[in-house]
Structures are given as structure tokens and as C-alpha cells.
């Protein structure tokens, strides 16, 4: 195998051919190297090529239609493409084609309108189309699927962000609560110290805000649930309580567990009955006492 | 099944509207109503576009290119699709005879080589010029991303970019394209109304083809709504391809070469060059090693003073 010569042949723009004219845009040029030495991507390459201008124009005259043919036969339009379009930039290229077509149709429609010819399809004109109905159904399906994908992605993103925000808000709330607690304790301590300092006199004359005993009442806004020592089973076993039995419907959240078991979760699963619950027979359904429970209902 | 064709009704209304000048009843001919009997008669008898295109392909054509050919057939109502031709016969005389036999005036021949490269011959028969193109970047109408649709057989609007008028070979190509891809007026299988547009544009010395459906809000058939021209949108119907002219011949499928594209490299050559490049890898490596050795021998390194420091 020979050595691969990689010469870049630059085109020189001298005229060569039969016609002797030069045209800088077209590819008439003389090569300096033999035709075998080629570069891989031949963008700048040129070689001796035939360009029979007169012959081309002759043939053009042969085949072209008479000049005075009505435009309606030709239906051709020439659109000026202002900028040079880079071939490799797909979007720009397609945009250029699109604008060319748009311009062309505008001009054509203006002409048609002036000729007062019908050129737009009426809505009740049914005829065979170039793509079948079944194909168009597929196209529609695909478009809808794409739309749905985009929407789902949007929703997922929103859900993620809102979760993030919710977490932050929750963290904030917890911090605040902790702070409040601390403050309250601090204030009690301060009060005690002050009292100590003042020698335990004037007990009734201290108009301190926390003295009305309300600090030991927690805010009733929070869960009206169960105290720590309450073993009655909380909300869940209340008579007539529907909808939350066994955590139905995914409501096994913190709130529910707290109310059912008190803070800290299930404490000692072993014995749960209290005096009241042992004697509580309201949850037994009298009607199905005598029935066959094994029969599928 | 399918859709109703109210085609005939529409056709009747159209020429009647055009016929404002002629007092007498328009003559009925095989090709439709012959209207404007007075001055246009010389024109219409002297010029009637009787273009017929024969569309064929070679054997062993790829499925993609066959679909492209079928798409082209559906776009041109004035074409005749013929059977595949043997590859031995794909030069010159036989194709010309075939075209004559079918009574066509031009031919689009899709020649597929090695099941990889598609060459398109566009020829005006019997003695017109012919062009051979290399076809790239093929997208058929069946692609789901091309969502437009239009009437089958409606006459297209042809748009050319102005670079077609710059050089004689482009001018010739433009004329040929206009005659082959433009549906003749009053062609038997053509439908009225213009609802799609072809784009032929020269970028990087290639001819790019696009086909768009025109959608414009309108209520009447001959008038666009006010401001409707601005709301016009185009949806791509397909197919899409890119033509690289190789040679233009003076005769049909042969004859004197009128033009040769100097930038054209055949795909075979490109593939061969790529292979050659890859194949030289080992030889290059050996050479590089030898060169390095020579270089080392000719410039010996100075002995390093610290080389023996850690030796036992």
C-alpha cells in the first residue's frame, strides 16, 4: 500500500475551460495534483471538470416552455434567500426552507386572489389524501403521547420542588417550636431566680405573664389526642369512629399513630385492654353473631 | 369506504368562474373545459402541458429508497410507475425505449447501488438533457414526525431560491425540475385547490427538497380571511431529500457531458479512503517506533547524577 499523500488542493480561480470565462462562484479550476491524491472530506477539492456553458444554454432553450405561458401553468415562484445558511446547522437550514415556502405561498396566494380563482379547499371537500387515515391516527397518537410525557415530567418536577419546599417549611416549624419551648423554660427559670432574689415576698404583686397557669396548658390547637399515660386506645376505638380503623386509606401517618398510641408509638403490644374497653361491646355487630362468617358476601 | 369525492362538482364550478370574457358556451374537451376561446386560444393550443413522467427503479433497491420512490409517485399525479429494470439495462438505450413505449416525456429513474447509495436520474426524453444526482438525507412521508397531509394530486406551488438563476447549469436544472415536478394544469388525475408547496433550494451546492402543507384560516374558496395571510402556517408533509448533481448529459441517459461537478466524490471513494486511513494504523505505529529509536540513538541522554542514589 502506498503512502497516503494528504495534500489539500486549493482551488485557484483561473479560467480553464472551453469557454474561457471565469466565474468565481462555480467550480471551474485546474488541479495541480493527480486525481488519485485525494483528501477524505473534499471540501476544497477541485479538478478539471467539464463546463459546457453554451451547450447548457442550448439545451435550456430546447426544453423550456414559451415565454408567454400563463403563470398558472408553471406555478413557480422565486424567493430570495438573503443570508447564507450554514448547511450543518439544522435548525437554521430548516428555518430558511420554511421561510422560503412561506414567502412563496404568500405571493402565490396574492396572485390567486387577484385572479379570483378558487385555491383554498372548502371544509366539506372530501377527497383522497396523500397519507391514509390510519397513518394520521398514528401521528395523532404519537403527538398526544409526547404531550402527555411532557406534562408528566412537569408534574413530577413540580411535585419534587413542592416536596422540597414543604420539607423546608416543616423544618422551620420544628425549629420554631423548639425555640418556643426553650424560651418558656427559660422564662420560668428567670421568674424563679427573680423571685429568689426578691426574697419570696410580694407573691401576689408580680404581674408576670406566665402566672395565670396557662403555660402548663398546651395550646388546644394541636392534636386533641391522647396523653402519655392514656391506654384507652385513643381515637381509633371510640364508639362510632368510622373510616380510620386499621389505618384504612393510607392514613397511617404520624398523627393517627400518635392519637392511637400516644407519643412514642405502640408501647407494649401485649395488653391493651382497660376496664372500659373490656366491657365495651358496642363494636360487636349483633346481626352477624348468628350468621355464617365463612360465607363470602 | 374512504371518503366521498365531490371532486367533479368542484371542477365544474372552477372553470365556469374563470369564464367571464367568453360570451359563448365553453367548449368541452377531453381534458376539461376549454375556456377563453378568444386570444388565449393560440396560447392554449400552442401550449398545453402534456408532461408525463415515468418513474422506475433498479432491482435490489433498498426499502427506504423504495418508499421514497412510492412517495414521489403519490406526489406526482402525472407519473406512471413501472416495474423494476434489470441493472444491466440501466444505461441508455433500454431506458429510452421504455419511456417511448409508455408514451412519457420524462423519466425519474432511481438507481440503487450496493443497497447503500441512491442515484437519481432525471431525464427529458427523447432527446432532452439528463442529470444524474446522488441522493442524501432521505426521510420518507411515513415518518411520524412529518405530520402534515394534503390532497393527493393537488397541484403544488413550486418555490425556488434565487441561486438557481446564477449559473447556467442551475438554470437548466430549475427548468427540468419545474417541468417534472409541476403537475400540468387540467391533468386528469389532478385535484383542484392548492394546498401544498414544494421547496427547492440550493445550499452548499446541493438541491434540498421539502414539501409543506399550507394551512390558512379561510371561509371561502377564493379568498383568504382578512389578516389570514399572516396566520398562515406550514406543516411538513415530506418526503425530504437532498440532491447532489454529478453530471449533466446532453442526451437522454447518455450523450455528451455538459457539466461535471468538481466537488463530487463518489461514496465508494469516500468509503475506500476511510478504510485506507484505518488500515495504515499499524504501519504508522511501527514507523513511529523506529523514528523514536533513531532519535534516541542520535541524541543520547546525559547520564543522570542521581540515578544511582537509591541503588543498593
Coordinates of C-alpha atoms in Angstrom, one line a residue:
Chain A
X1 CA 0.0 0.0 0.0
X2 CA 1.5 3.3 -0.9
X3 CA 1.9 6.2 1.3
X4 CA -1.2 8.2 1.5
X5 CA -0.4 11.7 0.4
X6 CA -2.6 14.1 2.2
X7 CA -2.4 17.2 0.2
X8 CA -5.0 19.8 0.4
X9 CA -5.5 21.0 -3.1
X10 CA -6.6 24.6 -3.0
X11 CA -8.5 25.8 -5.9
X12 CA -7.1 28.5 -7.9
X13 CA -9.7 30.5 -9.6
X14 CA -8.2 30.7 -13.1
X15 CA -10.3 30.0 -16.0
X16 CA -9.5 26.9 -17.9
X17 CA -12.2 25.6 -20.0
X18 CA -13.5 25.6 -23.4
X19 CA -15.5 28.7 -22.7
X20 CA -12.7 30.8 -21.3
X21 CA -14.9 32.7 -18.9
X22 CA -14.3 32.8 -15.3
X23 CA -16.8 32.5 -12.6
X24 CA -15.5 32.7 -9.1
X25 CA -18.5 31.0 -7.6
X26 CA -18.5 28.0 -9.7
X27 CA -16.1 25.2 -9.7
X28 CA -14.0 25.8 -12.8
X29 CA -10.4 25.4 -11.9
X30 CA -7.3 23.4 -12.7
X31 CA -5.9 21.0 -10.3
X32 CA -2.3 20.7 -9.6
X33 CA -2.1 17.1 -8.4
X34 CA -3.1 13.9 -9.9
X35 CA -6.6 12.7 -9.4
X36 CA -5.6 9.8 -7.1
X37 CA -4.4 12.0 -4.3
X38 CA -7.5 12.9 -2.5
X39 CA -8.4 14.2 0.8
X40 CA -11.1 12.5 2.8
X41 CA -13.5 15.3 3.2
X42 CA -13.1 17.0 -0.1
X43 CA -14.4 20.4 0.7
X44 CA -11.7 22.4 -1.1
X45 CA -11.0 20.0 -3.8
X46 CA -11.4 20.7 -7.4
X47 CA -10.3 19.1 -10.6
X48 CA -10.6 19.6 -14.2
X49 CA -14.3 19.5 -14.9
X50 CA -16.3 20.0 -17.9
X51 CA -18.5 23.0 -18.0
X52 CA -20.0 23.5 -21.4
X53 CA -21.8 26.7 -20.9
X54 CA -23.1 27.1 -24.4
X55 CA -24.3 23.6 -24.6
X56 CA -26.2 24.0 -21.3
X57 CA -27.9 27.2 -22.5
X58 CA -28.7 25.5 -25.8
X59 CA -30.4 22.7 -24.1
X60 CA -32.2 25.1 -21.8
X61 CA -33.6 26.8 -24.8
X62 CA -34.6 23.4 -26.3
X63 CA -36.7 22.3 -23.4
X64 CA -38.1 25.4 -21.9
X65 CA -41.7 26.4 -22.5
X66 CA -42.6 29.5 -24.4
X67 CA -42.1 32.7 -22.6
X68 CA -45.7 33.9 -22.6
X69 CA -47.1 30.9 -20.9
X70 CA -49.6 31.7 -18.3
X71 CA -48.2 31.6 -14.8
X72 CA -51.0 29.2 -13.9
X73 CA -49.2 26.5 -15.8
X74 CA -45.9 27.0 -14.2
X75 CA -46.9 27.9 -10.6
X76 CA -43.3 28.6 -9.8
X77 CA -42.0 31.3 -7.6
X78 CA -38.6 32.6 -7.0
X79 CA -37.8 33.6 -3.5
X80 CA -34.7 35.4 -2.5
X81 CA -32.8 33.9 0.3
X82 CA -30.9 36.7 1.9
X83 CA -28.4 35.1 4.2
X84 CA -26.1 32.3 3.6
X85 CA -27.2 29.3 5.5
X86 CA -24.8 27.0 7.2
X87 CA -25.6 23.5 6.0
X88 CA -24.7 21.9 9.2
X89 CA -26.9 24.0 11.4
X90 CA -30.1 22.0 11.1
X91 CA -32.4 24.5 12.7
X92 CA -31.2 27.4 10.7
X93 CA -31.4 25.5 7.5
X94 CA -34.9 24.2 8.1
X95 CA -35.9 27.7 9.1
X96 CA -34.6 29.0 5.8
X97 CA -36.6 26.5 3.9
X98 CA -39.7 27.3 5.9
X99 CA -39.4 31.0 5.3
X100 CA -38.8 30.4 1.6
X101 CA -42.0 28.3 1.4
X102 CA -44.0 30.8 3.5
X103 CA -42.9 33.7 1.3
X104 CA -43.7 31.8 -1.8
X105 CA -47.2 30.8 -0.7
X106 CA -47.9 34.4 0.3
X107 CA -47.0 35.7 -3.1
X108 CA -48.9 32.9 -4.8
X109 CA -52.0 33.5 -2.8
X110 CA -51.9 37.1 -3.5
X111 CA -51.8 36.3 -7.2
X112 CA -54.6 33.8 -6.9
X113 CA -56.7 36.2 -5.1
X114 CA -56.3 38.8 -7.8
X115 CA -57.2 36.2 -10.4
X116 CA -60.3 35.3 -8.4
X117 CA -59.7 31.6 -8.7
X118 CA -60.6 29.2 -6.1
X119 CA -57.5 27.9 -4.5
X120 CA -58.4 27.1 -0.9
X121 CA -60.0 23.8 0.0
X122 CA -63.5 24.1 1.4
X123 CA -64.1 22.3 4.7
X124 CA -66.7 20.0 3.1
X125 CA -64.4 18.8 0.3
X126 CA -63.5 15.3 1.0
X127 CA -61.1 13.5 -1.2
X128 CA -58.2 11.1 -1.1
X129 CA -55.3 12.4 0.8
X130 CA -51.7 11.5 0.3
X131 CA -51.4 9.9 3.7
X132 CA -54.0 7.4 4.8
X133 CA -56.3 7.9 7.7
X134 CA -54.8 5.1 9.7
X135 CA -51.4 6.8 9.3
X136 CA -52.8 10.1 10.5
X137 CA -54.2 8.3 13.5
X138 CA -50.7 7.0 14.4
X139 CA -49.4 10.5 14.0
X140 CA -52.0 11.9 16.3
X141 CA -51.3 9.2 18.8
X142 CA -47.7 10.0 18.9
X143 CA -48.3 13.7 19.3
X144 CA -50.6 13.1 22.2
X145 CA -48.1 10.7 23.8
X146 CA -45.5 13.3 23.6
X147 CA -47.7 15.9 25.1
X148 CA -48.5 13.6 27.9
X149 CA -44.9 12.8 28.6
X150 CA -44.1 16.5 28.8
X151 CA -46.9 17.1 31.2
X152 CA -46.0 14.2 33.4
X153 CA -42.4 15.4 33.5
X154 CA -43.7 18.8 34.5
X155 CA -45.9 17.5 37.2
X156 CA -43.1 15.3 38.6
X157 CA -40.8 18.3 38.7
X158 CA -43.4 20.4 40.4
X159 CA -44.1 17.7 43.0
X160 CA -40.4 17.3 43.7
X161 CA -40.0 21.0 44.2
X162 CA -43.0 21.4 46.4
X163 CA -41.8 18.5 48.5
X164 CA -38.5 20.2 48.9
X165 CA -40.3 23.4 50.0
X166 CA -42.6 21.5 52.3
X167 CA -39.7 19.9 53.9
X168 CA -38.1 23.2 54.5
X169 CA -41.2 24.7 55.9
X170 CA -41.6 21.7 58.2
X171 CA -38.0 22.1 59.4
X172 CA -38.7 25.7 60.1
X173 CA -41.8 24.9 62.1
X174 CA -39.9 22.3 64.2
X175 CA -37.2 24.8 64.9
X176 CA -39.7 27.4 66.0
X177 CA -41.4 25.0 68.3
X178 CA -38.2 24.0 69.9
X179 CA -37.3 27.6 70.3
X180 CA -40.6 28.4 71.9
X181 CA -40.2 25.6 74.3
X182 CA -36.8 26.7 75.3
X183 CA -38.0 30.2 75.8
X184 CA -40.8 29.2 78.0
X185 CA -38.5 27.1 80.2
X186 CA -36.0 30.0 80.3
X187 CA -38.7 32.4 81.4
X188 CA -39.8 30.1 84.2
X189 CA -36.2 29.8 85.4
X190 CA -35.9 33.6 85.2
X191 CA -39.0 34.1 87.2
X192 CA -37.8 31.7 89.9
X193 CA -34.5 33.5 90.0
X194 CA -36.1 36.8 90.3
X195 CA -38.4 35.5 93.0
X196 CA -35.4 34.2 94.8
X197 CA -33.6 37.4 94.5
X198 CA -36.5 39.4 95.9
X199 CA -36.7 37.1 98.8
X200 CA -40.0 35.4 98.1
X201 CA -42.0 38.5 99.0
X202 CA -44.8 40.1 97.1
X203 CA -46.0 36.9 95.6
X204 CA -49.3 38.4 94.5
X205 CA -47.9 41.6 93.2
X206 CA -45.9 40.1 90.5
X207 CA -47.9 40.6 87.4
X208 CA -45.9 38.2 85.4
X209 CA -47.5 37.0 82.4
X210 CA -46.9 33.3 82.8
X211 CA -48.5 33.2 86.2
X212 CA -52.0 32.5 85.2
X213 CA -51.2 29.0 84.9
X214 CA -51.7 28.9 81.2
X215 CA -48.2 27.8 80.4
X216 CA -49.0 24.4 81.5
X217 CA -51.9 24.2 79.3
X218 CA -50.7 23.3 75.9
X219 CA -52.3 25.0 73.0
X220 CA -55.5 23.2 72.2
X221 CA -54.9 23.7 68.5
X222 CA -52.7 20.7 68.4
X223 CA -53.9 17.1 68.2
X224 CA -56.8 16.5 70.6
X225 CA -55.3 13.2 71.1
X226 CA -54.2 11.2 73.9
X227 CA -52.0 11.9 76.9
X228 CA -48.9 9.7 77.5
X229 CA -50.5 7.6 80.2
X230 CA -53.7 7.0 78.5
X231 CA -54.1 3.5 77.4
X232 CA -57.7 3.6 76.2
X233 CA -56.7 3.2 72.6
X234 CA -57.3 6.8 71.6
X235 CA -59.4 8.0 68.8
X236 CA -59.4 4.7 66.9
X237 CA -61.5 2.9 69.4
X238 CA -64.0 5.5 70.1
X239 CA -67.6 4.3 69.6
X240 CA -68.9 5.2 66.2
X241 CA -65.5 6.0 64.8
X242 CA -65.5 5.2 61.2
X243 CA -63.0 5.5 58.5
X244 CA -59.8 5.2 60.4
X245 CA -60.0 1.6 61.5
X246 CA -56.7 -0.1 61.0
X247 CA -55.3 2.9 59.2
X248 CA -57.5 2.5 56.2
X249 CA -56.9 4.6 53.2
X250 CA -53.2 5.1 53.9
X251 CA -53.9 7.2 56.9
X252 CA -51.2 5.6 58.9
X253 CA -49.4 8.9 59.4
X254 CA -47.8 10.2 62.5
X255 CA -51.0 12.0 63.6
X256 CA -53.0 8.8 63.6
X257 CA -50.4 6.8 65.4
X258 CA -49.9 9.5 68.0
X259 CA -53.6 9.7 68.7
X260 CA -53.9 6.0 68.9
X261 CA -50.9 5.0 70.8
X262 CA -49.8 8.3 72.4
X263 CA -46.5 9.8 71.8
X264 CA -43.8 7.3 71.3
X265 CA -45.6 4.7 69.3
X266 CA -47.0 1.4 70.3
X267 CA -45.9 0.8 73.8
X268 CA -46.1 -2.8 74.7
X269 CA -48.3 -4.5 72.3
X270 CA -49.2 -7.2 74.8
X271 CA -52.0 -6.0 76.9
X272 CA -54.2 -3.2 75.8
X273 CA -57.5 -3.6 77.4
X274 CA -58.7 -1.3 80.1
X275 CA -61.7 -1.6 82.3
X276 CA -63.8 0.3 79.9
X277 CA -62.8 -1.5 76.8
X278 CA -63.4 -4.9 78.3
X279 CA -66.9 -4.1 79.0
X280 CA -67.4 -2.3 75.7
X281 CA -69.5 -4.5 73.5
X282 CA -70.8 -1.8 71.2
X283 CA -68.3 -2.8 68.4
X284 CA -69.8 -6.2 68.2
X285 CA -72.4 -6.4 65.5
X286 CA -75.4 -8.2 66.8
X287 CA -76.6 -9.1 63.4
X288 CA -73.7 -11.1 62.4
X289 CA -73.4 -13.0 65.6
X290 CA -75.7 -15.6 64.4
X291 CA -74.6 -15.6 60.8
X292 CA -72.1 -17.8 59.0
X293 CA -69.0 -15.7 58.7
X294 CA -67.3 -18.1 56.3
X295 CA -69.8 -17.4 53.6
X296 CA -68.5 -15.0 51.1
X297 CA -70.6 -11.9 50.9
Chain B
X1 CA -65.3 3.2 2.1
X2 CA -63.0 6.0 2.3
X3 CA -64.2 9.5 1.7
X4 CA -66.7 10.8 -0.7
X5 CA -65.4 12.5 -3.7
X6 CA -67.1 15.7 -4.5
X7 CA -64.4 16.3 -7.0
X8 CA -66.5 16.6 -10.1
X9 CA -68.7 19.3 -8.6
X10 CA -65.8 21.4 -7.7
X11 CA -64.2 21.1 -11.0
X12 CA -67.3 22.2 -12.8
X13 CA -67.6 25.4 -10.7
X14 CA -64.0 26.4 -11.1
X15 CA -63.8 26.9 -14.9
X16 CA -67.2 28.5 -15.0
X17 CA -65.9 31.2 -12.8
X18 CA -62.9 31.8 -15.0
X19 CA -65.1 32.2 -18.0
X20 CA -66.1 35.8 -17.6
X21 CA -64.9 37.1 -21.0
X22 CA -66.3 34.5 -23.4
X23 CA -69.9 35.0 -24.4
X24 CA -70.4 31.6 -25.8
X25 CA -70.5 28.4 -24.0
X26 CA -67.1 27.0 -23.4
X27 CA -66.1 24.0 -25.5
X28 CA -65.8 20.8 -23.8
X29 CA -62.8 18.8 -24.5
X30 CA -61.3 15.6 -23.1
X31 CA -59.1 17.5 -20.8
X32 CA -61.8 19.5 -19.2
X33 CA -63.5 22.7 -20.2
X34 CA -61.6 24.7 -22.8
X35 CA -62.2 28.3 -21.7
X36 CA -61.3 31.6 -23.0
X37 CA -61.7 30.8 -26.6
X38 CA -60.5 34.1 -27.9
X39 CA -56.9 35.3 -27.5
X40 CA -55.9 32.6 -25.3
X41 CA -56.7 30.0 -27.9
X42 CA -53.5 30.4 -29.7
X43 CA -51.7 30.0 -26.4
X44 CA -53.7 27.1 -25.1
X45 CA -53.4 25.2 -28.4
X46 CA -49.8 26.0 -28.8
X47 CA -49.0 25.3 -25.3
X48 CA -50.6 22.5 -23.3
X49 CA -48.5 20.9 -20.7
X50 CA -48.7 17.2 -21.6
X51 CA -45.9 16.2 -19.3
X52 CA -45.8 12.6 -18.3
X53 CA -43.1 11.2 -16.1
X54 CA -42.1 7.6 -16.0
X55 CA -40.9 6.5 -12.5
X56 CA -38.8 3.4 -12.2
X57 CA -36.1 1.9 -10.1
X58 CA -33.4 -0.6 -10.4
X59 CA -33.5 -4.0 -8.9
X60 CA -32.2 -4.6 -5.4
X61 CA -33.3 -1.3 -4.2
X62 CA -33.3 -0.6 -0.5
X63 CA -36.6 -0.4 1.3
X64 CA -36.0 3.2 2.3
X65 CA -35.4 4.2 -1.2
X66 CA -38.4 2.2 -2.5
X67 CA -40.6 4.1 0.0
X68 CA -39.1 7.3 -1.3
X69 CA -40.0 6.3 -4.8
X70 CA -43.5 5.5 -3.8
X71 CA -43.9 8.8 -2.1
X72 CA -42.7 10.6 -5.2
X73 CA -45.3 8.6 -7.2
X74 CA -48.0 9.7 -4.9
X75 CA -46.9 13.3 -5.2
X76 CA -47.0 13.4 -9.0
X77 CA -50.3 12.6 -10.5
X78 CA -48.8 12.9 -13.9
X79 CA -46.5 10.0 -13.4
X80 CA -46.5 6.4 -14.4
X81 CA -44.9 3.8 -12.2
X82 CA -43.2 1.0 -14.0
X83 CA -41.6 -2.3 -13.0
X84 CA -38.0 -2.6 -11.8
X85 CA -35.4 -2.7 -14.5
X86 CA -32.5 -5.0 -14.6
X87 CA -29.3 -3.5 -13.6
X88 CA -27.6 -4.4 -16.8
X89 CA -30.1 -2.5 -18.7
X90 CA -29.9 0.6 -16.7
X91 CA -27.9 2.5 -19.3
X92 CA -29.0 4.4 -22.3
X93 CA -31.0 2.6 -24.9
X94 CA -33.3 0.3 -23.0
X95 CA -34.5 3.0 -20.7
X96 CA -35.2 5.4 -23.6
X97 CA -37.1 2.7 -25.3
X98 CA -39.1 2.0 -22.2
X99 CA -40.0 5.7 -21.9
X100 CA -41.1 5.8 -25.5
X101 CA -43.1 2.7 -25.1
X102 CA -45.1 4.2 -22.2
X103 CA -45.6 7.4 -24.0
X104 CA -43.9 9.6 -21.4
X105 CA -41.9 12.7 -21.9
X106 CA -39.6 12.5 -19.0
X107 CA -38.2 9.9 -16.6
X108 CA -37.2 9.7 -13.0
X109 CA -35.0 6.6 -12.5
X110 CA -34.0 5.6 -9.0
X111 CA -30.8 3.6 -9.2
X112 CA -29.6 2.0 -6.0
X113 CA -26.0 0.7 -5.9
X114 CA -24.7 -1.7 -3.3
X115 CA -28.0 -1.3 -1.4
X116 CA -26.5 1.8 0.1
X117 CA -26.3 4.6 -2.4
X118 CA -29.2 6.0 -4.3
X119 CA -28.7 7.8 -7.6
X120 CA -31.5 9.6 -9.2
X121 CA -31.6 10.2 -13.0
X122 CA -33.8 12.9 -14.2
X123 CA -34.2 12.9 -17.9
X124 CA -36.2 14.6 -20.5
X125 CA -36.9 12.1 -23.3
X126 CA -36.4 11.6 -26.2
X127 CA -33.5 14.0 -26.8
X128 CA -33.5 16.2 -23.8
X129 CA -30.8 16.7 -21.3
X130 CA -30.4 14.3 -18.4
X131 CA -28.9 14.7 -15.0
X132 CA -27.6 12.2 -12.5
X133 CA -27.8 13.0 -8.9
X134 CA -26.6 11.4 -5.7
X135 CA -29.4 11.4 -3.1
X136 CA -28.7 12.0 0.5
X137 CA -30.6 12.7 3.7
X138 CA -33.7 10.7 2.8
X139 CA -36.8 11.0 5.0
X140 CA -40.0 9.4 3.7
X141 CA -43.5 10.5 4.3
X142 CA -44.1 7.6 6.7
X143 CA -42.0 9.2 9.4
X144 CA -44.3 10.2 12.3
X145 CA -42.5 13.4 12.8
X146 CA -43.7 14.7 9.5
X147 CA -47.3 15.4 10.5
X148 CA -48.8 17.3 7.5
X149 CA -51.2 15.9 4.9
X150 CA -52.6 17.2 1.7
X151 CA -54.9 16.2 -1.2
X152 CA -53.4 13.6 -3.4
X153 CA -52.9 15.0 -6.8
X154 CA -53.4 18.7 -6.0
X155 CA -51.1 20.9 -7.9
X156 CA -48.1 22.1 -5.9
X157 CA -46.7 25.5 -5.7
X158 CA -43.0 25.4 -6.6
X159 CA -40.6 27.7 -4.9
X160 CA -37.0 28.1 -6.0
X161 CA -34.3 30.0 -4.3
X162 CA -32.8 32.7 -6.3
X163 CA -29.4 31.0 -6.6
X164 CA -31.0 28.9 -9.3
X165 CA -30.6 31.9 -11.6
X166 CA -27.0 32.4 -11.1
X167 CA -25.5 29.8 -13.3
X168 CA -26.5 28.1 -16.5
X169 CA -26.4 24.6 -15.0
X170 CA -28.6 25.6 -12.2
X171 CA -31.0 27.3 -14.6
X172 CA -31.2 24.1 -16.6
X173 CA -31.9 22.1 -13.5
X174 CA -34.5 24.5 -12.4
X175 CA -36.3 24.2 -15.7
X176 CA -36.2 20.5 -15.6
X177 CA -37.4 20.3 -12.1
X178 CA -40.2 22.7 -12.8
X179 CA -41.4 20.6 -15.7
X180 CA -41.1 17.3 -14.0
X181 CA -42.3 18.1 -10.5
X182 CA -45.0 20.6 -11.5
X183 CA -48.4 19.0 -12.2
X184 CA -49.8 20.0 -15.5
X185 CA -52.9 22.1 -15.3
X186 CA -56.1 20.2 -16.0
X187 CA -54.3 17.0 -15.7
X188 CA -56.8 14.2 -15.5
X189 CA -55.9 12.9 -12.1
X190 CA -55.1 16.3 -10.6
X191 CA -57.3 17.8 -8.0
X192 CA -58.2 21.4 -7.6
X193 CA -57.1 23.8 -4.9
X194 CA -53.5 24.3 -4.0
X195 CA -52.7 23.1 -0.5
X196 CA -49.1 22.2 -0.6
X197 CA -45.8 23.8 -1.6
X198 CA -42.5 22.4 -2.8
X199 CA -39.3 24.0 -1.8
X200 CA -36.2 23.6 -3.9
X201 CA -33.2 25.4 -2.6
X202 CA -29.5 25.4 -3.2
X203 CA -27.4 25.2 -0.1
X204 CA -23.8 24.1 -0.3
X205 CA -24.2 23.2 -4.0
X206 CA -26.9 20.7 -3.1
X207 CA -30.5 20.9 -4.0
X208 CA -32.7 20.4 -1.0
X209 CA -36.3 19.4 -1.4
X210 CA -39.1 19.9 1.1
X211 CA -42.8 19.6 0.9
X212 CA -45.1 21.6 3.2
X213 CA -48.9 21.6 3.7
X214 CA -50.4 25.0 3.7
X215 CA -53.0 25.8 6.4
X216 CA -54.6 29.2 6.4
X217 CA -57.8 30.2 8.0
X218 CA -60.4 30.7 5.4
X219 CA -64.1 30.6 4.8
X220 CA -64.4 30.9 1.1
X221 CA -62.5 29.0 -1.6
X222 CA -61.2 32.0 -3.3
X223 CA -60.5 34.5 -0.6
X224 CA -58.3 34.3 2.4
X225 CA -59.7 35.8 5.6
X226 CA -58.6 39.3 6.4
X227 CA -55.3 39.0 8.1
X228 CA -55.3 35.3 7.3
X229 CA -52.1 35.5 5.3
X230 CA -50.3 36.4 8.4
X231 CA -51.7 33.5 10.3
X232 CA -50.7 31.0 7.6
X233 CA -48.7 28.1 8.9
X234 CA -46.9 25.4 7.0
X235 CA -46.7 21.8 8.2
X236 CA -44.2 19.5 6.8
X237 CA -45.6 16.6 4.8
X238 CA -42.4 15.0 3.5
X239 CA -40.6 13.4 1.9
X240 CA -37.3 15.1 2.3
X241 CA -34.2 14.5 0.3
X242 CA -31.0 16.3 -0.8
X243 CA -29.7 16.0 -4.4
X244 CA -26.1 16.3 -5.3
X245 CA -25.7 16.8 -9.0
X246 CA -23.0 14.6 -10.5
X247 CA -23.1 15.1 -14.2
X248 CA -25.4 16.7 -16.8
X249 CA -25.6 15.0 -20.2
X250 CA -26.8 16.4 -23.4
X251 CA -28.8 13.4 -24.4
X252 CA -31.2 11.3 -22.5
X253 CA -29.4 8.8 -20.3
X254 CA -26.2 9.5 -22.1
X255 CA -24.6 11.7 -24.7
X256 CA -22.2 14.5 -24.4
X257 CA -21.2 15.6 -20.9
X258 CA -22.3 19.2 -20.5
X259 CA -21.4 19.6 -16.8
X260 CA -19.4 17.7 -14.3
X261 CA -19.5 18.6 -10.6
X262 CA -15.9 19.0 -9.5
X263 CA -16.8 18.7 -5.8
X264 CA -18.4 15.4 -6.2
X265 CA -16.8 12.4 -4.7
X266 CA -18.4 9.1 -5.2
X267 CA -19.4 7.3 -2.0
X268 CA -17.3 4.4 -2.9
X269 CA -14.2 6.6 -2.9
X270 CA -15.1 8.0 0.5
X271 CA -15.5 4.6 1.9
X272 CA -12.2 3.4 0.4
X273 CA -10.4 6.4 1.8
X274 CA -11.8 5.8 5.3
X275 CA -10.7 2.2 5.1
X276 CA -7.2 3.2 4.0
X277 CA -6.9 5.6 6.8
X278 CA -7.8 2.9 9.3
X279 CA -5.6 0.3 7.7
X280 CA -2.5 2.3 8.0
X281 CA -2.6 2.3 11.8
X282 CA -0.2 -0.5 12.4
X283 CA 2.3 0.6 9.8
X284 CA 2.2 4.1 11.2
X285 CA 2.9 2.8 14.7
X286 CA 5.9 0.7 13.6
X287 CA 7.3 3.8 11.7
X288 CA 6.8 5.9 14.8
X289 CA 8.6 3.5 17.0
X290 CA 11.5 3.3 14.6
X291 CA 11.7 7.0 14.4
X292 CA 11.8 7.3 18.1
X293 CA 14.6 4.8 18.3
X294 CA 16.6 6.6 15.8
X295 CA 16.0 9.8 17.6
X296 CA 17.2 8.3 20.9
X297 CA 20.3 6.8 19.3
X298 CA 21.2 10.1 17.7
X299 CA 20.7 12.2 20.8
X300 CA 21.8 10.1 23.8
X301 CA 20.6 11.3 27.1
X302 CA 23.2 12.6 29.6
X303 CA 23.8 10.3 32.5
X304 CA 21.7 11.3 35.4
X305 CA 23.7 12.0 38.5
X306 CA 21.1 10.9 40.9
X307 CA 20.4 7.6 39.1
X308 CA 22.4 5.5 41.5
X309 CA 21.2 7.2 44.6
X310 CA 18.8 4.6 45.7
X311 CA 20.6 1.6 44.4
X312 CA 21.7 -0.9 47.0

